[in-house]
CSV table of C-alpha atoms and ligand atoms in Angstrom, one decimal:
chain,number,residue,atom,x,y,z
A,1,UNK,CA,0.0,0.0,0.0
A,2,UNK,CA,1.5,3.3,-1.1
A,3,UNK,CA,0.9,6.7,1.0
A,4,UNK,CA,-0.1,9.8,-0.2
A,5,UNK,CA,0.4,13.1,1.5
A,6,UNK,CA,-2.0,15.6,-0.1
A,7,UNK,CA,-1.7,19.6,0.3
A,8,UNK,CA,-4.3,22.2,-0.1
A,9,UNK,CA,-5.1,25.6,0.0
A,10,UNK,CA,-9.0,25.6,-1.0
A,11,UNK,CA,-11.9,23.7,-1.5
A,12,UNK,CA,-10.5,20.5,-2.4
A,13,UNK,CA,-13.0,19.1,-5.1
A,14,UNK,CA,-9.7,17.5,-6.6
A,15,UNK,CA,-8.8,16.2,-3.0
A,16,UNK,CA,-12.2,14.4,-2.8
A,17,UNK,CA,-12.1,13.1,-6.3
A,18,UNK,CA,-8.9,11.6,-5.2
A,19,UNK,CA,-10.5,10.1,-2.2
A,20,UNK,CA,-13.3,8.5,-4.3
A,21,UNK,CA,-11.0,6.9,-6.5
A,22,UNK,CA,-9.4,5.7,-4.1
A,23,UNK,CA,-12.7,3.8,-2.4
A,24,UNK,CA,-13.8,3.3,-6.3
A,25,UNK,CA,-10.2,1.5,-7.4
A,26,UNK,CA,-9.5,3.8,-9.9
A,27,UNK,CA,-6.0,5.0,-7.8
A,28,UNK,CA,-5.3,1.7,-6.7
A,29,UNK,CA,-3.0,0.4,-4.2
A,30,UNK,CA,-3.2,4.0,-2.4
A,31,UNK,CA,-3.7,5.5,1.0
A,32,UNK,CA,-4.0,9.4,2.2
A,33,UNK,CA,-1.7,9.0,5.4
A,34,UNK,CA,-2.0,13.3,5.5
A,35,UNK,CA,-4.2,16.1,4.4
A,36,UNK,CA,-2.0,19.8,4.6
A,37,UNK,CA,-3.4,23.2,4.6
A,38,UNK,CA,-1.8,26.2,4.5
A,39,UNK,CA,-5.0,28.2,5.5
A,40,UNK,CA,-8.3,27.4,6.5
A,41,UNK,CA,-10.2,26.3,4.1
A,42,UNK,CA,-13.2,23.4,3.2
A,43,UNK,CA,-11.0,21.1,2.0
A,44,UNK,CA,-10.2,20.5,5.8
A,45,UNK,CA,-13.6,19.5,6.3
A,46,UNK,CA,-13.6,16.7,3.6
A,47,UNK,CA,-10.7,15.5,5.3
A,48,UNK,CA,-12.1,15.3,8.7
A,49,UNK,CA,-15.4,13.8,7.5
A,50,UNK,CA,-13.4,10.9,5.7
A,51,UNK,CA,-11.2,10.3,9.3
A,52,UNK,CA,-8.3,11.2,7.1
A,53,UNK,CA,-5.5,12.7,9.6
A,54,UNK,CA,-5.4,16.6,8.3
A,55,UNK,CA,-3.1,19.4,9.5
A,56,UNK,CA,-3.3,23.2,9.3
A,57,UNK,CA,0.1,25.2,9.0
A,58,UNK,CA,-0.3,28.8,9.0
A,59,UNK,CA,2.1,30.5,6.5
A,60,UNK,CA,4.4,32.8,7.7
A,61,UNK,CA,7.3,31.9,10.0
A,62,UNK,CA,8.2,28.7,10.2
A,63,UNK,CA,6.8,27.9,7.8
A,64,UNK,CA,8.8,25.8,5.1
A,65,UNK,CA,10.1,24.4,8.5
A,66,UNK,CA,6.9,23.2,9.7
A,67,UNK,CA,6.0,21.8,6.5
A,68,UNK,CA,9.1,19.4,6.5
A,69,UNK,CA,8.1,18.1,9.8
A,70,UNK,CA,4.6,17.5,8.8
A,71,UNK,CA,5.0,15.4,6.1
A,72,UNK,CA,4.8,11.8,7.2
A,73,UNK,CA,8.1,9.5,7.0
A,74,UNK,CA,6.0,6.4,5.5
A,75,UNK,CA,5.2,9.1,2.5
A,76,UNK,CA,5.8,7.7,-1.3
A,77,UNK,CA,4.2,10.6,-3.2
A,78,UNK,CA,3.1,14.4,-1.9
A,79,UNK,CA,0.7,15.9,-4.5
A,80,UNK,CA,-0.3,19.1,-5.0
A,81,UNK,CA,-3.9,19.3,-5.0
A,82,UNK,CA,-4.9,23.4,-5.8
A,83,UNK,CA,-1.9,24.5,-3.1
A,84,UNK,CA,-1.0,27.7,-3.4
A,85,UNK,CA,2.0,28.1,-1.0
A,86,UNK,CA,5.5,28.2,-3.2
A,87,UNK,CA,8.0,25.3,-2.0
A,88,UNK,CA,11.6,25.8,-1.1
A,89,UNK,CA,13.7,24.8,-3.5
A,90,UNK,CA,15.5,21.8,-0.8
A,91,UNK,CA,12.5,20.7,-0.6
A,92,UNK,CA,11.4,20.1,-4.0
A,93,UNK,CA,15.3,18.7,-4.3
A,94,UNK,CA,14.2,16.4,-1.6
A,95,UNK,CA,11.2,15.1,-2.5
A,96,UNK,CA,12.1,14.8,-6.6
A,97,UNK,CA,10.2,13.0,-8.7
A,98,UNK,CA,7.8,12.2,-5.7
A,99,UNK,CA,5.8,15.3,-5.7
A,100,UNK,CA,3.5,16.2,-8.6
A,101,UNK,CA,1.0,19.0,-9.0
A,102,UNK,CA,-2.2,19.8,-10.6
A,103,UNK,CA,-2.2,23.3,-12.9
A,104,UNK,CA,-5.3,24.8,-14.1
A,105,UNK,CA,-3.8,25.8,-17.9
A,106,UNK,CA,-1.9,24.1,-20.9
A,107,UNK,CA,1.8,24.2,-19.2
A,108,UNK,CA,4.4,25.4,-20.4
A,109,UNK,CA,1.6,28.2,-21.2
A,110,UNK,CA,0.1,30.2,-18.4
A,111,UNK,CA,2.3,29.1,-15.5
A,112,UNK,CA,4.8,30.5,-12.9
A,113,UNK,CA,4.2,32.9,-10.3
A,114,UNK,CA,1.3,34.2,-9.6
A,115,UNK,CA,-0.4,32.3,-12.5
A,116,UNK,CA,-2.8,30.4,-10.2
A,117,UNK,CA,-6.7,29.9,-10.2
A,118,UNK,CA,-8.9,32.9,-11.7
A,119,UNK,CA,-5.6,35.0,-12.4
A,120,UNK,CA,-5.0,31.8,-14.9
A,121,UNK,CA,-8.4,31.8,-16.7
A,122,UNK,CA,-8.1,35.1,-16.8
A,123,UNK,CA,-4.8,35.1,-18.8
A,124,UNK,CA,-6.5,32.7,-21.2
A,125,UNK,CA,-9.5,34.8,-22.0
A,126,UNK,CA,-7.2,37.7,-22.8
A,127,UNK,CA,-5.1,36.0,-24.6
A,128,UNK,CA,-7.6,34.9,-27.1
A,129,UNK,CA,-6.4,31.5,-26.6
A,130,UNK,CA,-8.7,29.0,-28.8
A,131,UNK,CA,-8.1,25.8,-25.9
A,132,UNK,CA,-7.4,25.7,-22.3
A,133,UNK,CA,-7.2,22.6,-19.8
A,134,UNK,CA,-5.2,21.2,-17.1
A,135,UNK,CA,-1.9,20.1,-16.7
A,136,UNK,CA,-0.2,16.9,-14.3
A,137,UNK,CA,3.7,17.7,-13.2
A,138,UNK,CA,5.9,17.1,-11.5
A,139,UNK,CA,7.3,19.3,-9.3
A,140,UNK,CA,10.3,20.9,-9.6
A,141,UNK,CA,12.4,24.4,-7.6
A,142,UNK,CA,11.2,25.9,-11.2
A,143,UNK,CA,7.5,27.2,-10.8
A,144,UNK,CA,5.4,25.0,-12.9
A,145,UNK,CA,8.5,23.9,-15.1
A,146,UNK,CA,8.7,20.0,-14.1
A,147,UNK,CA,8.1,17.1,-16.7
A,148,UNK,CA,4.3,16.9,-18.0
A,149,UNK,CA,2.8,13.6,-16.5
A,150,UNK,CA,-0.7,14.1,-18.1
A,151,UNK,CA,-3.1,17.2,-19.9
A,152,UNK,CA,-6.2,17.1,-20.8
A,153,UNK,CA,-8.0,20.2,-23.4
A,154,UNK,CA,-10.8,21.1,-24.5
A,155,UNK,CA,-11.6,23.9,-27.3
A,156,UNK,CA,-12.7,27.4,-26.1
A,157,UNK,CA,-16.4,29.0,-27.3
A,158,UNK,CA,-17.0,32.2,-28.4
A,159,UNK,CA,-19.3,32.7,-24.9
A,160,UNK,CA,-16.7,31.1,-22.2
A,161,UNK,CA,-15.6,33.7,-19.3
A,162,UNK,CA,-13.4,33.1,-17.1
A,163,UNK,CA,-15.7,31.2,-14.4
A,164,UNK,CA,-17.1,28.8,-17.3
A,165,UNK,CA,-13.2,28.0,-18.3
A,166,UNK,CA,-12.6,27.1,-14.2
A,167,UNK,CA,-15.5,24.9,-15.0
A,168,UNK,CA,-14.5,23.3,-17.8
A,169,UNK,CA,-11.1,22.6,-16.2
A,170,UNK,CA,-12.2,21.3,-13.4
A,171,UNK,CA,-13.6,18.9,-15.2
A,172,UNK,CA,-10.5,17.8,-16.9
A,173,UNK,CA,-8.6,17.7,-13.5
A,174,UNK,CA,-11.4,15.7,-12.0
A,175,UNK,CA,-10.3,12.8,-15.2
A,176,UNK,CA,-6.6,13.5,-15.7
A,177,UNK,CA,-5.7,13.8,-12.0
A,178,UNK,CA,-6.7,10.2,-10.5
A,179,UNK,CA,-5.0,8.8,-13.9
A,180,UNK,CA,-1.9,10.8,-13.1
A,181,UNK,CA,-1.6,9.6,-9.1
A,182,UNK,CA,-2.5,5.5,-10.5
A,183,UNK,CA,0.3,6.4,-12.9
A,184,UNK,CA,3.2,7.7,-11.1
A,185,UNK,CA,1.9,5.2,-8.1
A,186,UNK,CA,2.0,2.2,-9.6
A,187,UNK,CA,3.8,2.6,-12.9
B,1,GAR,C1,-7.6,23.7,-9.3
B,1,GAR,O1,-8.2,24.2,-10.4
B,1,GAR,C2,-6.1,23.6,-9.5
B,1,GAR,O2,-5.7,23.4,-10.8
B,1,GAR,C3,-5.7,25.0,-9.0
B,1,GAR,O3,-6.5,25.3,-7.9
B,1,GAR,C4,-7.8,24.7,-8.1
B,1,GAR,C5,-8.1,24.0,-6.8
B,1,GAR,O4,-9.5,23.5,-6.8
B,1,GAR,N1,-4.3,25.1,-8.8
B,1,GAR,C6,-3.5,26.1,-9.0
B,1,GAR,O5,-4.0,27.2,-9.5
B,1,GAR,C7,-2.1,26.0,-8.7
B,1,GAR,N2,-1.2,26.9,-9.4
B,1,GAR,P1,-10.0,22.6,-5.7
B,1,GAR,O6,-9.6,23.2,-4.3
B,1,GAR,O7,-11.5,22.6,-5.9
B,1,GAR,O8,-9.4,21.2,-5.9
């Protein structure tokens, strides 16, 4: 049975698809052993109700610190499940090729700092861009730069905004995502 640590920031629909595809088979071989946050947020709360062992570390001091310690030692794979917190770069070293992360665009496009959530979709509508979708990566000290695991695109209407694109993406992370994690898992 592997372990998977899982770190948020919001309201963790990707973190629940994960945990019903766990129960469903389609990750298989898999256990959360931890559920980070680096705020309050809902995604908490689905941890909680599923007796899945979750943790709240405040950013600010200590942080990257306090992370370290957090993460299980039993832990085969962290994944980033809509976290917004930047990692240090030793710990990205440290964890390489075990940590992946879900991005809301088509990486390389749209990534980097500050290129999360609405700010992405955002990007996208202006840009006139004629498809969007989500990306699987793994995670590197490079923001959004590690080697593409997994995307997943749709084309772009004529009538999409920026709240129907995070719509439509989540969609595609709610498929690509659980495909990635059985991947890297069990490959
Ligand atoms: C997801 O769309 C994910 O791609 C994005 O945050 C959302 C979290 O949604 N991540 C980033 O923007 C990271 N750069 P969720 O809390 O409902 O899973």
């Amino acid at each position: 049975m592997k372990n998977i640590t899982i770190l948020i920031s919001g309201s963790g629909t990707n973190l629940q698809r994960i945990i019903d595809c766990i129960d469903n088979g389609k990750i298989r071989n898999a256990k959360i052993n931890q559920v980070i946050a680096d705020r309050e947020c809902f995604g908490l709360e689905r941890a909680e109700k599923h007796n899945i062992p979750n943790q709240l570390i405040k950013r600010g001091k200590d942080f990257s610190e306090n992370l370290e310690k957090a993460i299980p030692e039993n832990t085969d794979l962290i994944v980033l499940a809509g976290f917004l917190s930047i990692l240090k770069p030793e710990f990205c070293e440290k964890w390489s090729g075990k940590i992946i992360n879900i991005h809301p665009a088509l990486l390389p496009k749209f990534g980097g700092k500050g290129m999360w959530g609405h700010h992405v979709h955002n990007a996208v509508i202006e840009a006139g861009e004629k498809e969007s979708g989500a990306t699987v990566h793994f995670v590197t000290s490079g923001i959004d730069e590690g080697k593409v695991i997994l995307q997943g695109k749709f084309d772009i209407d004529e009538h999409d905004t920026a709240e129907t694109l995070a719509q439509k993406v989540h969609q595609i992370e709610y498929d690509i995502f659980p495909i990635a994690i059985d991947l890297v898992l069990n490959k």
